[in-house]
Coordinates of C-alpha atoms and ligand atoms in Angstrom, one line a residue:
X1184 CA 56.1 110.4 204.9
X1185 CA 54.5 110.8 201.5
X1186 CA 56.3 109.3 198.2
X1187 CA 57.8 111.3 195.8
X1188 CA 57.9 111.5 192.4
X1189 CA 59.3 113.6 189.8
X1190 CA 57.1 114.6 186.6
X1191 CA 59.5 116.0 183.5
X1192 CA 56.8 117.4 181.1
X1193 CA 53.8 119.0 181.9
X1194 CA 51.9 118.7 178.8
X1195 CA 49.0 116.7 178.6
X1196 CA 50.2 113.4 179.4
X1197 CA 52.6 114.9 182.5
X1198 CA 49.4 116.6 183.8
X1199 CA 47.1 113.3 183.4
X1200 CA 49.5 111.5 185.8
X1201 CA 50.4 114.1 188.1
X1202 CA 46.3 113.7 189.0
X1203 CA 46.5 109.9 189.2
X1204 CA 49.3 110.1 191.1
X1205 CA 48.0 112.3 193.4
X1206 CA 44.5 110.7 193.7
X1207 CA 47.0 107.5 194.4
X1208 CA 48.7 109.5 197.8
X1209 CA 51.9 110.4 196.3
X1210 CA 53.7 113.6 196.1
X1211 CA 54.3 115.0 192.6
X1212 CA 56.9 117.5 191.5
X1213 CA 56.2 118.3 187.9
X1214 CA 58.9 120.2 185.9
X1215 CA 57.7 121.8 182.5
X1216 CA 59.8 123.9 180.4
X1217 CA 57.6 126.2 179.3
X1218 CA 56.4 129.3 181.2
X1219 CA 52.7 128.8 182.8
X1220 CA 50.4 128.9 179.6
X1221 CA 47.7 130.0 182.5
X1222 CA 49.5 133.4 182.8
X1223 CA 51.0 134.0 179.6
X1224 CA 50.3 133.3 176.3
X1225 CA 52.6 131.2 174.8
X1226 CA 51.7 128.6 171.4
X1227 CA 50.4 125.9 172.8
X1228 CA 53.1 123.7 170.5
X1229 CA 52.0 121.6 167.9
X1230 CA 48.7 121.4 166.4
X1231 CA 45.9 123.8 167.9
X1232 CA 43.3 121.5 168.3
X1233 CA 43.0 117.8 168.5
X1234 CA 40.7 114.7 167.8
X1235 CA 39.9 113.0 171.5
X1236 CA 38.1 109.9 171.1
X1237 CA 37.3 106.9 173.7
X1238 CA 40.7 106.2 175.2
X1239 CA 41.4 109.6 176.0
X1240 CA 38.1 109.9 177.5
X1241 CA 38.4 107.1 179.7
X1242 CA 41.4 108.4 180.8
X1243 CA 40.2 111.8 181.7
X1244 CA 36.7 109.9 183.3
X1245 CA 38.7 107.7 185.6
X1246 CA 40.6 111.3 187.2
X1247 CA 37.5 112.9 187.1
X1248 CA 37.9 115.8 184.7
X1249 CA 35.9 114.9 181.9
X1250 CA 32.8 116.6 183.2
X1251 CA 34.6 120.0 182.8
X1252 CA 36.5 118.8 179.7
X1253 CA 33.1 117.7 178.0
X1254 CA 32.0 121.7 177.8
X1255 CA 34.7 122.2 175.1
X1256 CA 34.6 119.7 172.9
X1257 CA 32.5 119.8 169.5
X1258 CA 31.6 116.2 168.2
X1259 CA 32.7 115.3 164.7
X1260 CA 30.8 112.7 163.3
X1261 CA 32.3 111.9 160.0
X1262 CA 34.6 113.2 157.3
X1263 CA 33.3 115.6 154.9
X1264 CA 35.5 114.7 152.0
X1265 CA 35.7 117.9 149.4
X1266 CA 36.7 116.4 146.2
X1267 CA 38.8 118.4 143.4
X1268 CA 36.3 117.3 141.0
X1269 CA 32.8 116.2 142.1
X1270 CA 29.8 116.8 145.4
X1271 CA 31.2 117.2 148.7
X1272 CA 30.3 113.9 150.8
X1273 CA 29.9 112.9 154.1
X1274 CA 31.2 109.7 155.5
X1275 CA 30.0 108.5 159.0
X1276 CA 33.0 107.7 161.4
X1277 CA 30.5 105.0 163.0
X1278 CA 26.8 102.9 161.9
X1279 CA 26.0 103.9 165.9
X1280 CA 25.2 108.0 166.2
X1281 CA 26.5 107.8 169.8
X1282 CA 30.0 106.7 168.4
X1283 CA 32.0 110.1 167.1
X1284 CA 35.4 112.0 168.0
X1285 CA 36.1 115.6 169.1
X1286 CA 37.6 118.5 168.5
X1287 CA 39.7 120.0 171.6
X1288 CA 41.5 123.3 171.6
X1289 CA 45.0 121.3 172.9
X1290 CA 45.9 124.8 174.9
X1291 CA 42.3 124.6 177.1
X1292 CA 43.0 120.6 177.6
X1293 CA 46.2 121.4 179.1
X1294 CA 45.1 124.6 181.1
X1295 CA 42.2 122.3 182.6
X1296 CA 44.6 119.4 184.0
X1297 CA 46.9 121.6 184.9
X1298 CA 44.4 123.3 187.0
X1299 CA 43.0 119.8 188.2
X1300 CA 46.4 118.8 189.1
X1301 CA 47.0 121.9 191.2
X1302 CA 43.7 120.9 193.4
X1303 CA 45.9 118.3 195.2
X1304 CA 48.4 120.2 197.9
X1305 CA 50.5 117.6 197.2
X1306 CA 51.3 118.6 193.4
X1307 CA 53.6 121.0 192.8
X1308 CA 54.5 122.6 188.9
X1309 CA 58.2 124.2 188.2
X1310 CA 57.3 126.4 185.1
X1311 CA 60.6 127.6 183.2
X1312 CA 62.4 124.5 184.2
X1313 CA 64.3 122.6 181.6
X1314 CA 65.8 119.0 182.4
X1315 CA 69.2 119.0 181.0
X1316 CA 69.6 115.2 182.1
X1317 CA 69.4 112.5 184.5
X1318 CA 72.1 110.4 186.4
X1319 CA 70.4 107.0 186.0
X1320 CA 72.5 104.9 188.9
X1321 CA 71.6 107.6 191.5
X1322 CA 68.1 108.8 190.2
X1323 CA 69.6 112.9 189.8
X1324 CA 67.5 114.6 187.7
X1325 CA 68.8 118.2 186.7
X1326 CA 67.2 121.1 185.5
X1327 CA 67.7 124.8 184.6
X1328 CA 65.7 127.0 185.5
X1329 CA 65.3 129.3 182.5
X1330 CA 64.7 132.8 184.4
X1331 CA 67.4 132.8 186.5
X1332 CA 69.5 130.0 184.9
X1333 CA 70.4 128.1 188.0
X1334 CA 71.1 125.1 188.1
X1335 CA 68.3 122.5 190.1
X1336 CA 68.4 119.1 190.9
X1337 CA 65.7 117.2 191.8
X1338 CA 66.2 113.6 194.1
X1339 CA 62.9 111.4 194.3
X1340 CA 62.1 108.1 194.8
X1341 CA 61.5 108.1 190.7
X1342 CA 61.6 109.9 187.6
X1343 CA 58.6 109.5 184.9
X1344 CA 59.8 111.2 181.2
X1345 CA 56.4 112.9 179.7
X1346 CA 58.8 115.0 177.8
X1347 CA 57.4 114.8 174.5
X1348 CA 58.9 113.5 171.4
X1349 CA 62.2 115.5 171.5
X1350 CA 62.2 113.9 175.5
X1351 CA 65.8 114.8 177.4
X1352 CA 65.4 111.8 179.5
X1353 CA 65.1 109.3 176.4
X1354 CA 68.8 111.1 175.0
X1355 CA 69.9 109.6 179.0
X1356 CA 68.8 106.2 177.8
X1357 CA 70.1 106.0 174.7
X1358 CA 73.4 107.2 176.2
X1359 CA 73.5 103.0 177.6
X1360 CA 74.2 100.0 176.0
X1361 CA 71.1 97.9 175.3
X1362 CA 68.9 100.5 174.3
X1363 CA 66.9 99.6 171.1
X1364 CA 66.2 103.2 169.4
X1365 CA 64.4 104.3 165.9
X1366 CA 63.6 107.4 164.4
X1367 CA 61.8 107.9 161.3
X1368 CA 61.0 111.1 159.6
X1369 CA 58.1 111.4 157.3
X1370 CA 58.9 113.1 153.5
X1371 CA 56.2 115.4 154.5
X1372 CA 55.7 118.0 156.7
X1373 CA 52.5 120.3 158.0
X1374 CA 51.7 124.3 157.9
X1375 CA 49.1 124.7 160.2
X1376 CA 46.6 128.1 158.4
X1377 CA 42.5 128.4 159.7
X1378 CA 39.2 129.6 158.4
X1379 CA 37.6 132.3 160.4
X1380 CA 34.5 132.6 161.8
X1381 CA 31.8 133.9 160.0
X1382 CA 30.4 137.4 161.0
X1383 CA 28.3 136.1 163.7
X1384 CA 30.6 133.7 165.0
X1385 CA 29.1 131.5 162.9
X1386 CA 30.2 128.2 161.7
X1387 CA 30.9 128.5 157.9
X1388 CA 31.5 124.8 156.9
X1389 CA 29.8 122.1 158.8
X1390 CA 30.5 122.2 162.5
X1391 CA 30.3 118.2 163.2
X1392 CA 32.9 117.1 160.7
X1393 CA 36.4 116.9 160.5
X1394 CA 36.7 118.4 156.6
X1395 CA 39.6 116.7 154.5
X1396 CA 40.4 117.8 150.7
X1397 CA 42.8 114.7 149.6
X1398 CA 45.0 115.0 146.8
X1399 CA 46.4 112.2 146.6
X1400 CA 50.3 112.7 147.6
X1401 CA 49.4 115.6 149.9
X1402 CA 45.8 116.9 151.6
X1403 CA 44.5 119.5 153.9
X1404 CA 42.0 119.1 156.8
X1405 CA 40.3 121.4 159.1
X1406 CA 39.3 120.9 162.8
X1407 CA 36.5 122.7 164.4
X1408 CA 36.8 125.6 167.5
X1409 CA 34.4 126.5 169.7
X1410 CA 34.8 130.4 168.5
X1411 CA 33.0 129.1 165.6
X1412 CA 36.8 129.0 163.1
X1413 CA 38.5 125.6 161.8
X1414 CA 41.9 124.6 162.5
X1415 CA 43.4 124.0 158.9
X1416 CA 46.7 121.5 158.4
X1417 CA 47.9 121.3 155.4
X1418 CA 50.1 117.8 155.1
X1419 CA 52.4 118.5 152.4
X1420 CA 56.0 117.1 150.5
X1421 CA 58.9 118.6 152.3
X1422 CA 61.1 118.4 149.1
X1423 CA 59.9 118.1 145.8
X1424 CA 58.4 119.7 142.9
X1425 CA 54.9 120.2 145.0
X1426 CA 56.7 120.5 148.2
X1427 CA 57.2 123.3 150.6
X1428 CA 60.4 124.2 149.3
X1429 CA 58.8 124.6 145.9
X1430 CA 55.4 126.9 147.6
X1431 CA 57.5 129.8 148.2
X1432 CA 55.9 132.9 146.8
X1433 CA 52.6 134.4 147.6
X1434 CA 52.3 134.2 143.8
X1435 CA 52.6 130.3 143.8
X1436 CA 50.8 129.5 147.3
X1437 CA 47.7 131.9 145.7
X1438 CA 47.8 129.8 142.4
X1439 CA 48.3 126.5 143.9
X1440 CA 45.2 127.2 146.1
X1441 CA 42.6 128.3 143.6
X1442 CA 43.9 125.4 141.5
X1443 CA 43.8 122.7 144.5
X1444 CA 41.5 123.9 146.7
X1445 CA 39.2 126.4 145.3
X1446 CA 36.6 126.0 148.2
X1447 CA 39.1 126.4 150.8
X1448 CA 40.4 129.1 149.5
X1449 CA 37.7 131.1 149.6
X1450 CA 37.0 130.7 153.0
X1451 CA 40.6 131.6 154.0
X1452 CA 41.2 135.2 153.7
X1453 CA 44.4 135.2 156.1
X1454 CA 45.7 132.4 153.5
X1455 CA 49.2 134.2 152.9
X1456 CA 49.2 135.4 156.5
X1457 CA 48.9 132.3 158.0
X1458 CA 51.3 130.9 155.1
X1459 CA 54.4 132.8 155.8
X1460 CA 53.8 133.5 159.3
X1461 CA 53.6 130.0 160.4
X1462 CA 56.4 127.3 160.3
X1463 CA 56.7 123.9 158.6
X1464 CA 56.4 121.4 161.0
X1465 CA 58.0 117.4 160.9
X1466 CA 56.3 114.4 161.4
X1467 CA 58.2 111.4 162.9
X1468 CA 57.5 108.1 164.6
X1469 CA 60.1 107.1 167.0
X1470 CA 60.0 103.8 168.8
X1471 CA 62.1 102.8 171.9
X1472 CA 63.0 100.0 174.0
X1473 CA 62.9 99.3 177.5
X1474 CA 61.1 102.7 178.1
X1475 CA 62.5 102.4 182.1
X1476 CA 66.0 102.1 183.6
X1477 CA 65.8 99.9 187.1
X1478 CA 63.1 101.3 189.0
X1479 CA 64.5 105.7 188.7
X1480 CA 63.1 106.3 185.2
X1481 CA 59.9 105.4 183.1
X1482 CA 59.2 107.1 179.5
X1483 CA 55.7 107.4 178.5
X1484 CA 53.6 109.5 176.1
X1485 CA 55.4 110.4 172.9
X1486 CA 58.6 110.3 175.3
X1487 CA 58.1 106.6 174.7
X1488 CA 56.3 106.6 171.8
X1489 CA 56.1 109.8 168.7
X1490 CA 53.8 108.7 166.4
X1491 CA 52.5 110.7 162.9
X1492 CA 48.8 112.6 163.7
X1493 CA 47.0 110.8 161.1
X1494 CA 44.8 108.2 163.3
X1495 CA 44.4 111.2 165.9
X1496 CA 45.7 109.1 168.4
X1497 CA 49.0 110.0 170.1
X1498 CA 47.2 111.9 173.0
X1499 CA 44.7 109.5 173.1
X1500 CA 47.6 107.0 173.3
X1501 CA 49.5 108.9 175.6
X1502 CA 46.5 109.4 178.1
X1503 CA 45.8 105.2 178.1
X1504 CA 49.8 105.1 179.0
X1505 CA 48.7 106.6 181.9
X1506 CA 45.5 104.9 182.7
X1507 CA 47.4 101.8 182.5
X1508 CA 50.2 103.1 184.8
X1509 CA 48.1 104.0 187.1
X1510 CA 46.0 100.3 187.1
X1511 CA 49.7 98.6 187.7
X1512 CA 50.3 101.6 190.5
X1513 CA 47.1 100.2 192.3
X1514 CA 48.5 96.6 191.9
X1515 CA 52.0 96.8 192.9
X1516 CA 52.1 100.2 194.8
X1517 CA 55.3 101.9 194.5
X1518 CA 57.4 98.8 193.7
X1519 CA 58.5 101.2 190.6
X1520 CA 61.1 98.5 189.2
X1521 CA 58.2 96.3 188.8
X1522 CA 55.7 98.4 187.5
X1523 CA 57.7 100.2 184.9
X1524 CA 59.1 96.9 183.5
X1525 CA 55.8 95.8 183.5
X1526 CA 54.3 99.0 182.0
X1527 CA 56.7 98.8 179.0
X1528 CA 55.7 95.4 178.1
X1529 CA 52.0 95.7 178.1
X1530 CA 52.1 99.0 176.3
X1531 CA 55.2 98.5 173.5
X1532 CA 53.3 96.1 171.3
X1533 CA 50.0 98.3 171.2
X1534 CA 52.2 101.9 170.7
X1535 CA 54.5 99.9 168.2
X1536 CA 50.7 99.0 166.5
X1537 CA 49.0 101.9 166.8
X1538 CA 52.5 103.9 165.1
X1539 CA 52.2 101.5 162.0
X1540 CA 48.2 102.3 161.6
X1541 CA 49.0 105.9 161.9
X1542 CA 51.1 105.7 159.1
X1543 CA 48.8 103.4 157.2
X1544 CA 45.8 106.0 157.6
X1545 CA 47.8 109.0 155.9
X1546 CA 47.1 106.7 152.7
X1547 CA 43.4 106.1 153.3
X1548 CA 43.4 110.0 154.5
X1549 CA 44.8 111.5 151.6
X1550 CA 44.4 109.0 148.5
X1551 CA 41.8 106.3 149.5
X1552 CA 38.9 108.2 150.8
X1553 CA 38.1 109.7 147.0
X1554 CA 39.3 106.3 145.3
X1555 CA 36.0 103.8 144.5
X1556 CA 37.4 100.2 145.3
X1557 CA 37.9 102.6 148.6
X1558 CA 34.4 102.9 148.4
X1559 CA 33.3 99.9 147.6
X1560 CA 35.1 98.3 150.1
X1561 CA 33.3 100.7 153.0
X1562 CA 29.7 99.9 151.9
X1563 CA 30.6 96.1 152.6
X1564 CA 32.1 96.8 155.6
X1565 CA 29.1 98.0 157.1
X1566 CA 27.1 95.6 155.5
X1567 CA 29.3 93.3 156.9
X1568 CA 29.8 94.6 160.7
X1569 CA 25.9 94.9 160.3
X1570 CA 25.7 91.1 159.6
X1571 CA 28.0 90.1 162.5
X1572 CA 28.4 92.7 165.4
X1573 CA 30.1 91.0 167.5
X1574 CA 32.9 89.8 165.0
X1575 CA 33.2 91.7 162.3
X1576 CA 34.1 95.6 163.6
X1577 CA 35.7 98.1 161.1
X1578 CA 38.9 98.9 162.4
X1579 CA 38.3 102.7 162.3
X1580 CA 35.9 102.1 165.0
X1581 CA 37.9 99.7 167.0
X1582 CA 40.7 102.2 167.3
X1583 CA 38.4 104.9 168.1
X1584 CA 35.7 104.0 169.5
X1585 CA 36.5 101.0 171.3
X1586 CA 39.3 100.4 174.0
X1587 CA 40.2 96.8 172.9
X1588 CA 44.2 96.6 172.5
X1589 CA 45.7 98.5 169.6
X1590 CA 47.7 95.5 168.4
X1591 CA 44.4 93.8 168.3
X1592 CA 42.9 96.4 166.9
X1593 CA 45.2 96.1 164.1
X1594 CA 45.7 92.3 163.6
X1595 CA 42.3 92.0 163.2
X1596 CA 41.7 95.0 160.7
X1597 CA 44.3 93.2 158.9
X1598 CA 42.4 90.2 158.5
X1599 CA 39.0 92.2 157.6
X1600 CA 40.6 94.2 155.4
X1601 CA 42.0 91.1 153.4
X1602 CA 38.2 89.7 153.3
X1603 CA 37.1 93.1 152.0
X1604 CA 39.5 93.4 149.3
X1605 CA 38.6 89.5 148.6
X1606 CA 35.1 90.3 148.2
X1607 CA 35.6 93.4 145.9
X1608 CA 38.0 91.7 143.2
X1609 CA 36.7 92.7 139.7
X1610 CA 33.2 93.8 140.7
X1611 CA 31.7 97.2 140.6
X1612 CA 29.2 97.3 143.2
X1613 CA 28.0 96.2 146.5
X1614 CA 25.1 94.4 144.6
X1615 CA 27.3 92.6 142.6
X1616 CA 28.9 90.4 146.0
X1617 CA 29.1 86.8 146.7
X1618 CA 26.8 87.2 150.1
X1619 CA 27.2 84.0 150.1
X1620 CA 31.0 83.7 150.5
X1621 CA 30.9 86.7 152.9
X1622 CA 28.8 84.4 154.9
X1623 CA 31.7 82.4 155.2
X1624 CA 34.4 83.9 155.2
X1625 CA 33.7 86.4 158.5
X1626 CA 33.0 83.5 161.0
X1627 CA 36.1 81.3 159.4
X1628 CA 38.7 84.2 159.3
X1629 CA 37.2 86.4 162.1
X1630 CA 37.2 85.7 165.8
X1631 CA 35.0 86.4 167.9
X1632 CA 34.6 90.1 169.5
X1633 CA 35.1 89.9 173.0
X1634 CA 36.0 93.2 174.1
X1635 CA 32.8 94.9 175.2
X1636 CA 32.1 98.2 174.4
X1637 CA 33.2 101.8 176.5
Ligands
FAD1818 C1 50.0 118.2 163.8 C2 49.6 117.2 164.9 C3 48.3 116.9 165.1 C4 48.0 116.0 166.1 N1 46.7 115.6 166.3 C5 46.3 114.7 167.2 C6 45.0 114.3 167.4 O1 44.1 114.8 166.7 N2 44.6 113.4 168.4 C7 45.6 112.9 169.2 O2 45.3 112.1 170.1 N3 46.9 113.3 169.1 C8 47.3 114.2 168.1 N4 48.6 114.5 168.0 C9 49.6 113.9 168.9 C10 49.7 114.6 170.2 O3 49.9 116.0 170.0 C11 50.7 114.0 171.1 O4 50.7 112.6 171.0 C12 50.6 114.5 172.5 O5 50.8 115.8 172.6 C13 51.6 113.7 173.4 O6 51.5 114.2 174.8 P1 52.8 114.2 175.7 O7 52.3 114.8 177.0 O8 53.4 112.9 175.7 O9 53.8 115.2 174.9 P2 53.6 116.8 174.7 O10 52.2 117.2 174.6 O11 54.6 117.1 173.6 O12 54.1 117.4 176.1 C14 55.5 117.4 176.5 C15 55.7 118.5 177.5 O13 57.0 118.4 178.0 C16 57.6 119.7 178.0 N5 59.1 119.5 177.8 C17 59.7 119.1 176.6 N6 61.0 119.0 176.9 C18 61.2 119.3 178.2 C19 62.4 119.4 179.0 N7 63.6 119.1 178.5 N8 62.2 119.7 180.3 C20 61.0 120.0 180.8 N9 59.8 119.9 180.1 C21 60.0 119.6 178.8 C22 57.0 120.4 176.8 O14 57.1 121.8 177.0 C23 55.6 119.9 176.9 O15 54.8 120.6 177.8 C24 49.0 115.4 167.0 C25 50.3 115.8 166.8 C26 50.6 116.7 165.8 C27 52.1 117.1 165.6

């Protein structure tokens, strides 16, 4: 008989690992709360679109979707940074032009694995049903069905919580003693609002880019879709004199545009619209020890680990969870109390990493990317990863473009970054630095790369 397993969450990492788990033989139940987004139209959730970059990809390569993913994605190359004051500028996420992230509508990701999922006989989706909890000691897991609200309980061999960052499974763990829990809401929140298309479907900013406009304590950025409109977040004080609570008139939302974003503005005719219409949305990073109890239930995706948006990582994050799941599946087979304790420790220091550089990147996003040490500090970094390729690799491209571990990722940004900020002490351009101490420095502070590329 095949082995069972019970899915809560059919976003986009519940859908991933319902295919790797059915490539692997098992059968898979997966329980969603939503109604079948296939059928009816229903918001996607948060965010429209999102940034997919190498992890995510190699995820989506290894179940074999990517071919049919790859037709909706448009590549973004680089910021285009549109100062208040000053030229529009383009900054390259990569030195190689084969290295850039993409823009995917989150609702066509999700329709696509679903889809995939369904291929298998042996995976099964329960649209409208809502897990209301889990018995941990006999491995229960109960659900309502929202149309008919009866009650259903589902008995498998094991329960895996993709129930996003609100998961119902993580409030079971955290009902027992010895769960290490921590929730942290940002001061700001995000207003999603969009550019149209132009009259031909046209693009009318630069397709290839992911456009920011930082202000300092607050920015907006737009996305790209393939109907030729952006996907614009505005990341924004909750509280506050400048804060969302403040912005609420079409009067003061109208004048704090044309003051703040004057170029933005003009491309946004549904500005008010969008404004009023939409809702404020939180950010939060919640971390959470062990993700498993015994062998009946393993957390994963932002289940396990919410993080803020602004490394574009949490899917991409959430996808490796699964890739790595599935590598320990193939090891261990369905020896679950093994694998999931062993899951949670190869994964907890790299989440726990790549939450603190998400947080660490709203700076650089919103303050940094205008400022010239900034600046400075990015023309000797290629210099730099020029001069030693295989040591010296800017972090933005380690996290993105590479698959190396996040905690690596950032331990080793940490140490570039102090050799950057060394090198730019009291100087005012790249011609002005010591080579010579650069020279040094890399191969003394730096260790060698050793992580291959894709
Ligand atoms: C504004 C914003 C921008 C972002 N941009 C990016 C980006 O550019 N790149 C990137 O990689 N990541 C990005 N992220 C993060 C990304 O959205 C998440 O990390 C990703 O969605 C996590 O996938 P998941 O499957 O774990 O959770 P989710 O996608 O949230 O899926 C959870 C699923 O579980 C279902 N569910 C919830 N509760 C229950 C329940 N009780 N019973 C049954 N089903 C339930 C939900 O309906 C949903 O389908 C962004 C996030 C935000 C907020």
């Amino acid at each position: 008989m095949k082995k069972q397993i019970t899915i809560v969450g059919g976003g986009l990492a519940g859908s991933l690992l319902s295919v790797y788990l059915a490539k692997r033989g098992f059968k898979v139940d997966v329980y969603e709360r939503r109604p079948d987004m296939r059928k009816v139209k229903i918001s996607a959730g948060r965010s429209i679109n999102l940034a997919l970059s190498v992890r995510g990809i190699h995820a989506l390569k290894e179940v074999g979707v990517f071919d049919e993913i790859s037709k909706i994605l448009i590549p973004m190359r680089g910021r285009m940074v549109h100062p208040l004051d000053g030229e529009i500028n383009f900054q390259p996420y990569s030195r190689n032009p084969e290295e850039y992230i993409n823009s995917v509508s989150r609702g066509d990701l999700n329709t696509i694995m679903m889809s995939a999922a369904e291929e298998f006989p042996d995976v099964q989706y329960h649209f409208n049903h809502r897990c209301t909890g889990m018995d941990l000691e006999t491995g229960e897991a109960r659900f309502i069905d929202e149309q008919t609200g009866q009650v259903v309980v589902a008995q498998t061999q094991a329960v895996i919580g993709t129930d996003g960052s609100a998961s119902a499974l993580r409030s079971e763990l955290l009902k027992r003693s010895g769960f290490n829990y921590s929730q942290v809401y940002e001061d700001y929140g995000y207003k999603e609002l969009s550019i149209p298309s132009g009259p031909e479907g046209n693009f009318l900013i630069e397709q290839h880019a992911l456009h920011i406009w930082p202000r300092k304590t607050y920015m907006l950025i737009a996305l790209p879709n393939m109907d030729g409109s952006f996907t614009v977040t505005l990341f924004f004080p909750m509280k506050g004199d400048v804060s969302f609570e403040n912005l609420d008139t079409s009067e003061k939302v109208q004048q704090f545009f044309t003051a703040q974003f004057p170029d933005a503005l003009d491309l946004m005719p549904g500005l008010l619209d969008d404004y009023f219409g939409n809702p404020v949305g939180s950010l939060m990073t919640v971390k959470c020890s062990p993700w498993h109890h015994k062998g009946r239930v393993l957390l994963l995706g932002d289940a396990a680990h919410a993080i803020v948006p602004f490394f574009g990582q949490g899917m991409n994050c959430a996808f490796e969870d699964c890739s790595v799941f599935a590598g320990l599946v193939d090891k261990s087979g369905d020896d679950w109390e093994k694998i999931f304790a062993e899951c949670g420790q190869e994964r907890k220091e790299n989440t726990d990493a790549i939450a603190d550089l998400a947080v660490e990147n709203f700076f650089e996003m919103r303050d940094h990317v205008s400022d010239p040490r900034y600046l400075l500090m990015k023309k000797i970094e290629r210099r730099l990863a020029d001069a030693f390729p295989m040591r010296f690799i800017p972090k933005y491209e380690m996290v993105s473009f590479h698959r190396v571990p996040y905690a690596v990722a950032m331990e080793r940004g940490q140490i570039q970054h102090q050799i950057l900020w060394e090198l730019t002490e009291g100087i005012a351009s790249a011609d002005e630095v010591d080579w010579a101490k650069a020279q040094r420095l890399v191969p003394e502070r730096v260790p060698p790369w050793t992580w291959g590329t894709l």
